[in-house]
Amino acid sequence: MKKLLLLFTLLFLGQNRSFSQEQQKLDSLQNELKKFEAAKTKLGSNAPVMFDSTKVNLWYEIIQICWQNNPDKAMDYAKQCLSLSEQIGYKPGVGDAYSSMGCVQIVKGNKPQALEYLQKSLTICIKIGYKKGIAEAYNNIGITYLQQGNYPESLKNHLASLKIREEIGDKNGMAGSYHNIGIIYDNQKNFEAALANYFKAEKLNKETGNKMWLSFNLCSIGVTYNSQGKYPEALKSLLASLQLCKEINDKYGLASNYNNIGEVYMNQSNYPEALKSLLASLQVFKEIGDKQSIAITYSEMGRIYEKQGNLREALKYETKGLELAREIEAGDAMKNAYKELAVIDSSLGNFRGAFENHKLYMQVNDSMFNMEKEKKLTSLQMQYDFDKKESLAKAENEKELQKQKLVRNGFIGGFAVVLLFAGVFFRQRNKTNREKKISEELLLNILPAEVADEIKLTGTAKSKAFTMVTVMFTDFKDFTKVSEKVSAELLVDEIHTCFSAFDHILQKHKIEKIKTIGDAYLCASGLPVSNYTHATDMIEAAFEIRNFMLQRKQEKEARGEIPFELRIGIHTGAVVAGIVGVKKYAYDIWGDTVNVAARMEQNSEVGKINISGSTYELVKAKFNCTHRGKIQAKNKGEIDMYFVETVS
């Protein structure tokens, strides 16, 4: 089950209340709302605006209590909040209403609509300086992106939310942000970073005495331990979380913990206990009406039956999970179901069905994170084309007006004088434009376009941290020995030929060249603009570079010349990137990821592509890789190494 389900309970920053306390609070708010209605009716047109704004705030408090168990009712209240807030010009109410509507859409699985409402909330809250609303909008946008698998955008929004919550001293909000950031890292298999953020959230929730959120932290810590194979520690944390959920009667927490406990038992091959826990989880999720969680639970039950050899039951539950996942367009659930159905069909001898399901799994896996990106790019391109046409039309109009003005002034002040000054003006302008173009081309040849634009606008460029990029090192074997046997001119010419080819290959795959160090070549994929295909892009580029060098070797040997042989090493992880120096700008990257990539290259074989375990996890669905042992890396311990052989 992963921690995705726990995000829903972090959408609003409510207090730590049990179910009975929430019902009492709901009854109290509704009674208070009736009193305000009665008081307003009595005052009639003399009622101050304060009455309406108070009513909006009461509605918002009611929404925070009932959105989880009754989303339709919450949406109705949110729409009333929005209508009344707009009517009286109460901007914070408008922001809160859109935020509430977005959260309800998240619960219903309508992510595009959720983002639309949440972006409206963010825009309004920023405009009026409503910091609490800004933080909540960023938080909920981050949750929506996480559910879509868009980790860079999710992290960006959660960090923005955390920053504001720290500014206003909101410990509950900070704990929520740390927890959600932990989930992002966990989904990227960066378990150390995930645990570090969960522990920060746990500490804050202990300080505030928030049992509900403390149960979330313990649950997520347990799931991460499970991912690391630390099953006793996982069960300890999950059972502690389960006990807290029972104390406060938190249904979402109960369901999530039962589900995660089931997964731990499954990993220990204790299938009866695993099914028992998953059935308990499924019952609660059905009571709540959480379709995405139900779909995932069906799929996990199918996995257990498949492991037990009960293929008919496995097929039944995986099919039910897939149908529900399709209904709500839950990409992760669909992907997992297709993958398991392929295994089950193969075991049943239905090889055609297995092939079709595997093909669908690959399609969902490849496209689920690119569809929204493609739509956004298309929209941006259309807007760019429109703006360009508008700009050209405006320029033509201005040009015509200027021409008419020049003609008029020519007749008044002398046509010859006008021509003289016009000639000087245009020659100077053309010269300036040419020089500007040359300067910009030189800058873009040194720096990424995004960094160059930032420097042109602000005079500087800020360093940025990237949570997930893929770094490649290449190096020529026995370069020193070869260099002693050829002239300096031939040596430099050969390096230039090879590195120029590398440059063209990287440009084709939109990979950023960082620098060359002697005969070493360093590049990175996934920056300065984050993307989800950075690892596969880098592997594809590495194949082309390797093939170029093999072909080059054949050509050199045919001429009786000494060829260079290349080693390639690749690793995926976090880096910091930025500009160093004040003269001769250089865009560079730093971090353990760079060091590990270098270690991969040093331990590679000639003509091979050597990748780390973290890169392997991202590309194994597309490429066939062969495990070739472990190496010791600074600050990372032992790391698995693989050779990338062919495309799957």
PDB file of N, CA and C in Angstrom, residues 246-289:
ATOM      1  N   LYS A 246      -6.521   3.160  16.716  1.00  0.00           N
ATOM      2  CA  LYS A 246      -7.655   2.599  17.473  1.00  0.00           C
ATOM      3  C   LYS A 246      -8.064   3.547  18.600  1.00  0.00           C
ATOM      4  N   GLU A 247      -7.069   4.157  19.253  1.00  0.00           N
ATOM      5  CA  GLU A 247      -7.353   5.072  20.362  1.00  0.00           C
ATOM      6  C   GLU A 247      -8.152   6.289  19.902  1.00  0.00           C
ATOM      7  N   ILE A 248      -7.839   6.802  18.719  1.00  0.00           N
ATOM      8  CA  ILE A 248      -8.511   8.017  18.233  1.00  0.00           C
ATOM      9  C   ILE A 248      -9.576   7.713  17.191  1.00  0.00           C
ATOM     10  N   ASN A 249      -9.811   6.410  16.938  1.00  0.00           N
ATOM     11  CA  ASN A 249     -10.840   5.965  15.982  1.00  0.00           C
ATOM     12  C   ASN A 249     -10.636   6.606  14.605  1.00  0.00           C
ATOM     13  N   ASP A 250      -9.414   6.534  14.096  1.00  0.00           N
ATOM     14  CA  ASP A 250      -9.085   7.073  12.775  1.00  0.00           C
ATOM     15  C   ASP A 250      -9.206   5.957  11.738  1.00  0.00           C
ATOM     16  N   LYS A 251     -10.260   6.000  10.935  1.00  0.00           N
ATOM     17  CA  LYS A 251     -10.534   4.911   9.994  1.00  0.00           C
ATOM     18  C   LYS A 251      -9.492   4.831   8.886  1.00  0.00           C
ATOM     19  N   TYR A 252      -9.095   5.969   8.358  1.00  0.00           N
ATOM     20  CA  TYR A 252      -8.069   5.945   7.316  1.00  0.00           C
ATOM     21  C   TYR A 252      -6.776   5.328   7.835  1.00  0.00           C
ATOM     22  N   GLY A 253      -6.384   5.724   9.043  1.00  0.00           N
ATOM     23  CA  GLY A 253      -5.173   5.174   9.620  1.00  0.00           C
ATOM     24  C   GLY A 253      -5.278   3.681   9.866  1.00  0.00           C
ATOM     25  N   LEU A 254      -6.445   3.240  10.358  1.00  0.00           N
ATOM     26  CA  LEU A 254      -6.658   1.807  10.574  1.00  0.00           C
ATOM     27  C   LEU A 254      -6.491   1.031   9.273  1.00  0.00           C
ATOM     28  N   ALA A 255      -7.180   1.505   8.225  1.00  0.00           N
ATOM     29  CA  ALA A 255      -7.144   0.807   6.941  1.00  0.00           C
ATOM     30  C   ALA A 255      -5.733   0.761   6.379  1.00  0.00           C
ATOM     31  N   SER A 256      -5.025   1.882   6.428  1.00  0.00           N
ATOM     32  CA  SER A 256      -3.668   1.934   5.882  1.00  0.00           C
ATOM     33  C   SER A 256      -2.717   1.029   6.650  1.00  0.00           C
ATOM     34  N   ASN A 257      -2.852   1.016   7.982  1.00  0.00           N
ATOM     35  CA  ASN A 257      -1.971   0.168   8.778  1.00  0.00           C
ATOM     36  C   ASN A 257      -2.236  -1.315   8.547  1.00  0.00           C
ATOM     37  N   TYR A 258      -3.510  -1.691   8.503  1.00  0.00           N
ATOM     38  CA  TYR A 258      -3.826  -3.090   8.200  1.00  0.00           C
ATOM     39  C   TYR A 258      -3.217  -3.487   6.854  1.00  0.00           C
ATOM     40  N   ASN A 259      -3.336  -2.603   5.885  1.00  0.00           N
ATOM     41  CA  ASN A 259      -2.827  -2.892   4.549  1.00  0.00           C
ATOM     42  C   ASN A 259      -1.308  -3.059   4.563  1.00  0.00           C
ATOM     43  N   ASN A 260      -0.633  -2.138   5.228  1.00  0.00           N
ATOM     44  CA  ASN A 260       0.831  -2.193   5.264  1.00  0.00           C
ATOM     45  C   ASN A 260       1.346  -3.379   6.077  1.00  0.00           C
ATOM     46  N   ILE A 261       0.637  -3.718   7.166  1.00  0.00           N
ATOM     47  CA  ILE A 261       1.004  -4.910   7.948  1.00  0.00           C
ATOM     48  C   ILE A 261       0.860  -6.150   7.075  1.00  0.00           C
ATOM     49  N   GLY A 262      -0.205  -6.176   6.254  1.00  0.00           N
ATOM     50  CA  GLY A 262      -0.396  -7.292   5.326  1.00  0.00           C
ATOM     51  C   GLY A 262       0.769  -7.430   4.364  1.00  0.00           C
ATOM     52  N   GLU A 263       1.297  -6.311   3.895  1.00  0.00           N
ATOM     53  CA  GLU A 263       2.417  -6.361   2.952  1.00  0.00           C
ATOM     54  C   GLU A 263       3.683  -6.890   3.629  1.00  0.00           C
ATOM     55  N   VAL A 264       3.897  -6.518   4.898  1.00  0.00           N
ATOM     56  CA  VAL A 264       5.065  -7.043   5.620  1.00  0.00           C
ATOM     57  C   VAL A 264       4.957  -8.561   5.759  1.00  0.00           C
ATOM     58  N   TYR A 265       3.761  -9.036   6.157  1.00  0.00           N
ATOM     59  CA  TYR A 265       3.563 -10.485   6.275  1.00  0.00           C
ATOM     60  C   TYR A 265       3.761 -11.182   4.933  1.00  0.00           C
ATOM     61  N   MET A 266       3.308 -10.538   3.858  1.00  0.00           N
ATOM     62  CA  MET A 266       3.478 -11.121   2.527  1.00  0.00           C
ATOM     63  C   MET A 266       4.963 -11.242   2.193  1.00  0.00           C
ATOM     64  N   ASN A 267       5.726 -10.232   2.515  1.00  0.00           N
ATOM     65  CA  ASN A 267       7.164 -10.279   2.244  1.00  0.00           C
ATOM     66  C   ASN A 267       7.869 -11.348   3.071  1.00  0.00           C
ATOM     67  N   GLN A 268       7.260 -11.700   4.205  1.00  0.00           N
ATOM     68  CA  GLN A 268       7.814 -12.766   5.041  1.00  0.00           C
ATOM     69  C   GLN A 268       7.234 -14.133   4.663  1.00  0.00           C
ATOM     70  N   SER A 269       6.409 -14.149   3.588  1.00  0.00           N
ATOM     71  CA  SER A 269       5.748 -15.373   3.097  1.00  0.00           C
ATOM     72  C   SER A 269       4.738 -15.931   4.094  1.00  0.00           C
ATOM     73  N   ASN A 270       4.250 -15.092   4.997  1.00  0.00           N
ATOM     74  CA  ASN A 270       3.191 -15.497   5.930  1.00  0.00           C
ATOM     75  C   ASN A 270       1.856 -15.099   5.298  1.00  0.00           C
ATOM     76  N   TYR A 271       1.424 -15.865   4.291  1.00  0.00           N
ATOM     77  CA  TYR A 271       0.286 -15.470   3.474  1.00  0.00           C
ATOM     78  C   TYR A 271      -1.059 -15.481   4.211  1.00  0.00           C
ATOM     79  N   PRO A 272      -1.328 -16.424   5.112  1.00  0.00           N
ATOM     80  CA  PRO A 272      -2.607 -16.361   5.849  1.00  0.00           C
ATOM     81  C   PRO A 272      -2.770 -15.064   6.653  1.00  0.00           C
ATOM     82  N   GLU A 273      -1.696 -14.667   7.363  1.00  0.00           N
ATOM     83  CA  GLU A 273      -1.765 -13.420   8.135  1.00  0.00           C
ATOM     84  C   GLU A 273      -1.846 -12.203   7.206  1.00  0.00           C
ATOM     85  N   ALA A 274      -1.188 -12.292   6.065  1.00  0.00           N
ATOM     86  CA  ALA A 274      -1.231 -11.190   5.099  1.00  0.00           C
ATOM     87  C   ALA A 274      -2.647 -10.985   4.585  1.00  0.00           C
ATOM     88  N   LEU A 275      -3.307 -12.070   4.190  1.00  0.00           N
ATOM     89  CA  LEU A 275      -4.692 -11.970   3.700  1.00  0.00           C
ATOM     90  C   LEU A 275      -5.635 -11.473   4.789  1.00  0.00           C
ATOM     91  N   LYS A 276      -5.413 -11.916   5.996  1.00  0.00           N
ATOM     92  CA  LYS A 276      -6.245 -11.490   7.117  1.00  0.00           C
ATOM     93  C   LYS A 276      -6.165  -9.974   7.300  1.00  0.00           C
ATOM     94  N   SER A 277      -4.962  -9.432   7.252  1.00  0.00           N
ATOM     95  CA  SER A 277      -4.778  -7.985   7.418  1.00  0.00           C
ATOM     96  C   SER A 277      -5.365  -7.209   6.237  1.00  0.00           C
ATOM     97  N   LEU A 278      -5.172  -7.719   5.011  1.00  0.00           N
ATOM     98  CA  LEU A 278      -5.683  -7.018   3.825  1.00  0.00           C
ATOM     99  C   LEU A 278      -7.206  -7.016   3.783  1.00  0.00           C
ATOM    100  N   LEU A 279      -7.821  -8.103   4.227  1.00  0.00           N
ATOM    101  CA  LEU A 279      -9.294  -8.141   4.280  1.00  0.00           C
ATOM    102  C   LEU A 279      -9.823  -7.116   5.283  1.00  0.00           C
ATOM    103  N   ALA A 280      -9.129  -6.977   6.414  1.00  0.00           N
ATOM    104  CA  ALA A 280      -9.528  -5.962   7.403  1.00  0.00           C
ATOM    105  C   ALA A 280      -9.379  -4.569   6.800  1.00  0.00           C
ATOM    106  N   SER A 281      -8.309  -4.363   6.049  1.00  0.00           N
ATOM    107  CA  SER A 281      -8.086  -3.080   5.384  1.00  0.00           C
ATOM    108  C   SER A 281      -9.163  -2.798   4.351  1.00  0.00           C
ATOM    109  N   LEU A 282      -9.478  -3.805   3.544  1.00  0.00           N
ATOM    110  CA  LEU A 282     -10.472  -3.643   2.477  1.00  0.00           C
ATOM    111  C   LEU A 282     -11.838  -3.262   3.041  1.00  0.00           C
ATOM    112  N   GLN A 283     -12.220  -3.865   4.143  1.00  0.00           N
ATOM    113  CA  GLN A 283     -13.522  -3.576   4.762  1.00  0.00           C
ATOM    114  C   GLN A 283     -13.622  -2.106   5.167  1.00  0.00           C
ATOM    115  N   VAL A 284     -12.545  -1.574   5.757  1.00  0.00           N
ATOM    116  CA  VAL A 284     -12.574  -0.173   6.203  1.00  0.00           C
ATOM    117  C   VAL A 284     -12.567   0.773   5.002  1.00  0.00           C
ATOM    118  N   PHE A 285     -11.757   0.461   3.993  1.00  0.00           N
ATOM    119  CA  PHE A 285     -11.712   1.321   2.806  1.00  0.00           C
ATOM    120  C   PHE A 285     -13.070   1.362   2.099  1.00  0.00           C
ATOM    121  N   LYS A 286     -13.786   0.246   2.114  1.00  0.00           N
ATOM    122  CA  LYS A 286     -15.126   0.225   1.518  1.00  0.00           C
ATOM    123  C   LYS A 286     -16.085   1.106   2.315  1.00  0.00           C
ATOM    124  N   GLU A 287     -15.951   1.085   3.634  1.00  0.00           N
ATOM    125  CA  GLU A 287     -16.793   1.950   4.479  1.00  0.00           C
ATOM    126  C   GLU A 287     -16.532   3.420   4.163  1.00  0.00           C
ATOM    127  N   ILE A 288     -15.273   3.739   3.963  1.00  0.00           N
ATOM    128  CA  ILE A 288     -14.896   5.124   3.685  1.00  0.00           C
ATOM    129  C   ILE A 288     -15.259   5.525   2.261  1.00  0.00           C
ATOM    130  N   GLY A 289     -15.182   4.559   1.339  1.00  0.00           N
ATOM    131  CA  GLY A 289     -15.462   4.844  -0.068  1.00  0.00           C
ATOM    132  C   GLY A 289     -14.239   5.321  -0.828  1.00  0.00           C
TER     133      GLY A 289
END
